[in-house]
mmCIF file of C-alpha atoms in Angstrom:
data_model
loop_
_atom_site.group_PDB
_atom_site.id
_atom_site.type_symbol
_atom_site.label_atom_id
_atom_site.label_comp_id
_atom_site.label_asym_id
_atom_site.label_seq_id
_atom_site.Cartn_x
_atom_site.Cartn_y
_atom_site.Cartn_z
ATOM 1 C CA MET A 1 -41.129 -16.128 -70.726
ATOM 2 C CA GLU A 2 -44.424 -16.678 -72.452
ATOM 3 C CA THR A 3 -44.715 -20.070 -73.862
ATOM 4 C CA ARG A 4 -44.975 -20.030 -77.735
ATOM 5 C CA THR A 5 -47.713 -22.292 -79.374
ATOM 6 C CA LEU A 6 -47.575 -25.280 -81.433
ATOM 7 C CA THR A 7 -48.674 -23.240 -84.139
ATOM 8 C CA GLU A 8 -46.183 -20.542 -83.990
ATOM 9 C CA LEU A 9 -43.049 -23.131 -83.458
ATOM 10 C CA LEU A 10 -44.311 -24.467 -87.061
ATOM 11 C CA ASP A 11 -44.523 -21.226 -88.328
ATOM 12 C CA ASP A 12 -41.214 -20.645 -87.082
ATOM 13 C CA LEU A 13 -39.669 -23.490 -88.307
ATOM 14 C CA LYS A 14 -41.234 -22.735 -91.697
ATOM 15 C CA SER A 15 -39.547 -19.461 -92.182
ATOM 16 C CA HIS A 16 -36.179 -21.207 -91.472
ATOM 17 C CA ILE A 17 -36.720 -23.369 -94.355
ATOM 18 C CA THR A 18 -34.668 -21.708 -97.355
ATOM 19 C CA GLY A 19 -33.775 -24.307 -99.627
ATOM 20 C CA ASP A 20 -35.860 -27.022 -101.472
ATOM 21 C CA THR A 21 -34.952 -29.652 -98.806
ATOM 22 C CA ILE A 22 -34.127 -29.521 -94.486
ATOM 23 C CA SER A 23 -32.363 -31.761 -93.371
ATOM 24 C CA LEU A 24 -33.406 -34.231 -90.177
ATOM 25 C CA LYS A 25 -30.752 -32.856 -88.008
ATOM 26 C CA THR A 26 -32.191 -29.157 -89.015
ATOM 27 C CA LEU A 27 -35.862 -30.479 -88.633
ATOM 28 C CA LEU A 28 -34.996 -31.831 -84.767
ATOM 29 C CA GLU A 29 -33.270 -28.831 -84.263
ATOM 30 C CA GLY A 30 -36.042 -26.185 -84.917
ATOM 31 C CA PHE A 31 -37.938 -27.626 -82.179
ATOM 32 C CA HIS A 32 -35.361 -26.924 -79.287
ATOM 33 C CA GLU A 33 -35.962 -29.215 -76.023
ATOM 34 C CA ARG A 34 -39.743 -29.611 -77.057
ATOM 35 C CA GLY A 35 -38.644 -32.076 -80.221
ATOM 36 C CA PHE A 36 -39.503 -35.036 -77.815
ATOM 37 C CA GLY A 37 -43.633 -33.915 -77.216
ATOM 38 C CA PHE A 38 -43.848 -32.617 -81.199
ATOM 39 C CA PHE A 39 -42.395 -36.058 -82.358
ATOM 40 C CA LEU A 40 -44.002 -38.108 -79.715
ATOM 41 C CA PHE A 41 -47.062 -36.519 -80.575
ATOM 42 C CA LEU A 42 -46.433 -36.803 -84.175
ATOM 43 C CA PHE A 43 -46.117 -40.856 -83.862
ATOM 44 C CA ALA A 44 -48.787 -41.268 -81.045
ATOM 45 C CA LEU A 45 -51.472 -39.474 -82.405
ATOM 46 C CA PRO A 46 -51.698 -41.763 -86.037
ATOM 47 C CA ALA A 47 -51.328 -45.014 -83.367
ATOM 48 C CA ALA A 48 -54.387 -43.687 -81.090
ATOM 49 C CA LEU A 49 -56.791 -43.896 -84.184
ATOM 50 C CA PRO A 50 -59.004 -47.183 -83.597
ATOM 51 C CA PHE A 51 -57.828 -49.535 -86.192
ATOM 52 C CA PRO A 52 -56.559 -52.927 -85.795
ATOM 53 C CA ALA A 53 -53.246 -52.912 -86.220
ATOM 54 C CA PHE A 54 -52.324 -56.822 -86.944
ATOM 55 C CA GLY A 55 -48.319 -57.117 -87.086
ATOM 56 C CA LEU A 56 -47.967 -53.423 -86.837
ATOM 57 C CA HIS A 57 -47.747 -53.335 -82.849
ATOM 58 C CA ALA A 58 -43.795 -53.267 -83.032
ATOM 59 C CA ILE A 59 -43.439 -51.100 -85.740
ATOM 60 C CA ILE A 60 -45.871 -48.336 -83.943
ATOM 61 C CA ALA A 61 -44.320 -48.797 -80.740
ATOM 62 C CA LEU A 62 -40.483 -48.531 -81.975
ATOM 63 C CA PRO A 63 -40.358 -44.527 -82.344
ATOM 64 C CA LEU A 64 -42.245 -44.311 -79.160
ATOM 65 C CA LEU A 65 -40.296 -46.410 -77.318
ATOM 66 C CA LEU A 66 -37.037 -44.591 -78.456
ATOM 67 C CA LEU A 67 -38.376 -41.188 -78.055
ATOM 68 C CA SER A 68 -39.927 -41.815 -74.636
ATOM 69 C CA GLY A 69 -36.987 -43.806 -73.432
ATOM 70 C CA GLN A 70 -34.374 -40.760 -74.327
ATOM 71 C CA GLN A 71 -36.800 -38.450 -72.367
ATOM 72 C CA ALA A 72 -36.801 -40.742 -69.535
ATOM 73 C CA LEU A 73 -33.014 -40.952 -69.876
ATOM 74 C CA GLY A 74 -33.051 -36.902 -69.219
ATOM 75 C CA PHE A 75 -31.706 -36.508 -72.439
ATOM 76 C CA HIS A 76 -32.920 -32.332 -73.712
ATOM 77 C CA THR A 77 -32.602 -33.085 -77.481
ATOM 78 C CA ILE A 78 -33.248 -35.791 -79.722
ATOM 79 C CA LYS A 79 -30.437 -38.087 -80.360
ATOM 80 C CA ILE A 80 -30.668 -40.026 -83.964
ATOM 81 C CA PRO A 81 -27.705 -41.837 -85.380
ATOM 82 C CA GLN A 82 -25.087 -39.396 -87.235
ATOM 83 C CA LYS A 83 -25.959 -41.073 -90.687
ATOM 84 C CA TRP A 84 -29.224 -40.234 -90.083
ATOM 85 C CA GLU A 85 -28.794 -36.532 -89.501
ATOM 86 C CA ASN A 86 -28.151 -35.338 -93.180
ATOM 87 C CA LYS A 87 -31.060 -37.174 -94.484
ATOM 88 C CA THR A 88 -33.630 -34.564 -96.089
ATOM 89 C CA VAL A 89 -37.116 -33.860 -96.223
ATOM 90 C CA SER A 90 -38.598 -31.923 -99.134
ATOM 91 C CA ARG A 91 -39.625 -28.380 -98.721
ATOM 92 C CA ASN A 92 -43.111 -28.806 -100.276
ATOM 93 C CA GLN A 93 -43.495 -32.125 -97.967
ATOM 94 C CA VAL A 94 -42.708 -29.968 -94.940
ATOM 95 C CA GLU A 95 -45.063 -27.142 -95.959
ATOM 96 C CA GLY A 96 -47.861 -29.567 -96.594
ATOM 97 C CA PHE A 97 -47.649 -31.267 -93.457
ATOM 98 C CA ILE A 98 -48.080 -27.900 -91.952
ATOM 99 C CA THR A 99 -50.864 -26.174 -94.010
ATOM 100 C CA MET A 100 -52.754 -29.464 -92.972
ATOM 101 C CA ALA A 101 -51.954 -30.148 -89.648
ATOM 102 C CA LYS A 102 -52.438 -26.249 -88.590
ATOM 103 C CA PRO A 103 -56.315 -26.067 -88.701
ATOM 104 C CA TRP A 104 -56.150 -29.310 -86.145
ATOM 105 C CA ILE A 105 -53.656 -27.893 -84.001
ATOM 106 C CA LYS A 106 -55.654 -24.752 -83.422
ATOM 107 C CA ARG A 107 -58.525 -26.743 -82.268
ATOM 108 C CA ILE A 108 -56.508 -28.478 -79.573
ATOM 109 C CA GLU A 109 -54.822 -25.093 -78.560
ATOM 110 C CA PHE A 110 -58.501 -24.033 -77.414
ATOM 111 C CA PHE A 111 -58.589 -26.604 -75.088
ATOM 112 C CA ILE A 112 -54.291 -26.835 -74.316
ATOM 113 C CA ARG A 113 -53.022 -23.681 -72.323
ATOM 114 C CA PRO A 114 -50.214 -23.215 -70.123
ATOM 115 C CA ARG A 115 -50.908 -24.186 -66.591
ATOM 116 C CA LEU A 116 -49.241 -26.176 -63.988
ATOM 117 C CA SER A 117 -46.137 -26.087 -66.132
ATOM 118 C CA PHE A 118 -43.867 -27.113 -63.404
ATOM 119 C CA ILE A 119 -45.052 -30.605 -64.257
ATOM 120 C CA THR A 120 -43.486 -30.623 -67.597
ATOM 121 C CA GLN A 121 -40.276 -29.373 -67.018
ATOM 122 C CA GLY A 122 -37.046 -30.631 -65.021
ATOM 123 C CA TYR A 123 -36.647 -34.118 -63.373
ATOM 124 C CA ILE A 124 -40.883 -34.578 -63.771
ATOM 125 C CA SER A 125 -39.673 -34.773 -67.510
ATOM 126 C CA ASN A 126 -38.009 -37.748 -66.947
ATOM 127 C CA LEU A 127 -41.144 -39.356 -65.274
ATOM 128 C CA ILE A 128 -43.106 -38.668 -67.844
ATOM 129 C CA GLY A 129 -40.597 -40.379 -70.684
ATOM 130 C CA VAL A 130 -40.873 -43.479 -67.848
ATOM 131 C CA PHE A 131 -44.856 -43.666 -68.144
ATOM 132 C CA GLY A 132 -44.201 -43.136 -72.146
ATOM 133 C CA PHE A 133 -42.057 -45.941 -72.288
ATOM 134 C CA ILE A 134 -44.328 -48.330 -70.038
ATOM 135 C CA MET A 135 -47.632 -47.290 -72.560
ATOM 136 C CA ALA A 136 -45.272 -47.990 -75.343
ATOM 137 C CA LEU A 137 -44.437 -51.233 -74.304
ATOM 138 C CA SER A 138 -48.158 -51.696 -74.256
ATOM 139 C CA VAL A 139 -48.529 -50.651 -77.732
ATOM 140 C CA ALA A 140 -46.122 -53.196 -78.532
ATOM 141 C CA VAL A 141 -48.301 -56.234 -77.321
ATOM 142 C CA PRO A 142 -49.632 -57.923 -80.246
ATOM 143 C CA ILE A 143 -52.976 -57.650 -79.484
ATOM 144 C CA PRO A 144 -55.777 -56.006 -81.888
ATOM 145 C CA LEU A 145 -56.806 -52.302 -80.905
ATOM 146 C CA THR A 146 -54.712 -52.289 -78.197
ATOM 147 C CA ASN A 147 -52.444 -49.589 -79.226
ATOM 148 C CA THR A 148 -55.253 -47.002 -79.048
ATOM 149 C CA VAL A 149 -55.721 -46.078 -75.260
ATOM 150 C CA PRO A 150 -51.819 -46.189 -74.500
ATOM 151 C CA SER A 151 -51.360 -43.907 -77.992
ATOM 152 C CA PHE A 152 -54.143 -41.472 -77.086
ATOM 153 C CA GLY A 153 -52.267 -41.541 -73.382
ATOM 154 C CA ILE A 154 -48.829 -40.785 -74.779
ATOM 155 C CA ALA A 155 -50.657 -38.259 -77.118
ATOM 156 C CA MET A 156 -52.330 -36.276 -74.523
ATOM 157 C CA MET A 157 -48.874 -36.187 -72.320
ATOM 158 C CA ALA A 158 -46.711 -35.262 -75.537
ATOM 159 C CA ILE A 159 -49.376 -32.236 -75.976
ATOM 160 C CA GLY A 160 -48.949 -31.038 -72.814
ATOM 161 C CA VAL A 161 -45.022 -30.771 -72.653
ATOM 162 C CA LEU A 162 -45.359 -29.039 -75.967
ATOM 163 C CA MET A 163 -47.986 -26.384 -74.640
ATOM 164 C CA ARG A 164 -46.722 -26.590 -70.674
ATOM 165 C CA ASP A 165 -50.035 -27.889 -69.978
ATOM 166 C CA GLY A 166 -49.349 -30.043 -66.865
ATOM 167 C CA LEU A 167 -53.112 -31.041 -66.592
ATOM 168 C CA ALA A 168 -53.023 -32.456 -70.042
ATOM 169 C CA VAL A 169 -50.061 -34.643 -69.458
ATOM 170 C CA ILE A 170 -51.753 -35.521 -66.008
ATOM 171 C CA ALA A 171 -54.435 -36.985 -67.598
ATOM 172 C CA GLY A 172 -52.908 -38.721 -70.327
ATOM 173 C CA ALA A 173 -50.939 -40.292 -67.838
ATOM 174 C CA ILE A 174 -53.666 -41.766 -66.070
ATOM 175 C CA ILE A 175 -55.634 -42.751 -69.443
ATOM 176 C CA GLY A 176 -52.631 -44.663 -70.663
ATOM 177 C CA LEU A 177 -51.185 -46.067 -67.034
ATOM 178 C CA THR A 178 -54.807 -47.437 -66.086
ATOM 179 C CA TRP A 179 -54.946 -48.998 -69.456
ATOM 180 C CA VAL A 180 -51.637 -50.796 -68.780
ATOM 181 C CA ILE A 181 -52.766 -51.643 -64.940
ATOM 182 C CA LEU A 182 -55.801 -53.173 -66.099
ATOM 183 C CA LEU A 183 -53.922 -54.837 -69.074
ATOM 184 C CA LEU A 184 -51.431 -56.138 -66.417
ATOM 185 C CA GLY A 185 -54.311 -57.122 -64.256
ATOM 186 C CA PHE A 186 -56.105 -59.738 -66.546
ATOM 187 C CA VAL A 187 -52.565 -61.429 -67.164
ATOM 188 C CA ILE A 188 -51.919 -61.719 -63.283
ATOM 189 C CA ILE A 189 -55.381 -63.421 -62.819
ATOM 190 C CA TYR A 190 -55.695 -65.454 -65.704
ATOM 191 C CA GLY A 191 -52.207 -65.945 -67.030
ATOM 192 C CA PRO A 192 -51.302 -66.015 -70.507
ATOM 193 C CA GLU A 193 -55.171 -66.317 -71.655
ATOM 194 C CA GLY A 194 -55.642 -62.882 -69.950
ATOM 195 C CA PHE A 195 -54.322 -61.594 -73.605
ATOM 196 C CA ASP A 196 -56.952 -63.688 -75.101
ATOM 197 C CA ILE A 197 -59.388 -62.638 -73.253
ATOM 198 C CA VAL A 198 -58.857 -59.065 -74.010
ATOM 199 C CA LYS A 199 -58.225 -60.001 -77.355
ATOM 200 C CA ASN A 200 -61.397 -61.720 -77.899
ATOM 201 C CA PHE A 201 -62.936 -58.864 -75.711
ATOM 202 C CA ILE A 202 -62.175 -56.137 -78.096
ATOM 203 C CA GLU A 203 -62.476 -58.295 -81.104
ATOM 204 C CA GLY A 204 -66.093 -58.851 -80.186
ATOM 205 C CA PHE A 205 -66.977 -55.431 -79.195
ATOM 206 C CA PHE A 206 -65.829 -54.283 -82.727
ATOM 207 C CA GLN A 207 -67.658 -56.857 -84.833
#
């Protein structure tokens, strides 16, 4: 069975909006088992931008932790509290997002394509969730700009899952986990002062 591209999934979702609003439950169901990839990409990509998120790390990390945690536990679809399922988003908002996102997604799709697809499915998907959860924990560390590298790693893995591109998943895992290992290395070698060393280095680099 041919893998549908992300733009095709978005077009399919757009065609299923029949009223003025769409419920969160319907929005999630529109992506089926690839909902994890889409929403992880949606939340991780903005967090991957190099801006100093003072005090916002926990807020940025929360949806990434929830989504990657469910993926690590082997959930096939995203589970949300029942009281949230009927919350709605306006049709104009969804269509506006799709229209804005499609040109950028098409550029990404030029480089990302189905290959090594076995890496994106089955029990390996659980492992991707574990890696994503570890990176999301790193995003939660209250150091300016530490959200950038691990979030980019999560975004790479997410788009890899969406497009069945195992190579993108591997690249994202290497990028994100290398950052986590380096951060842990500083803490192990220098103790709690390791966080200050990393913080001062990053702040000095961007001044």
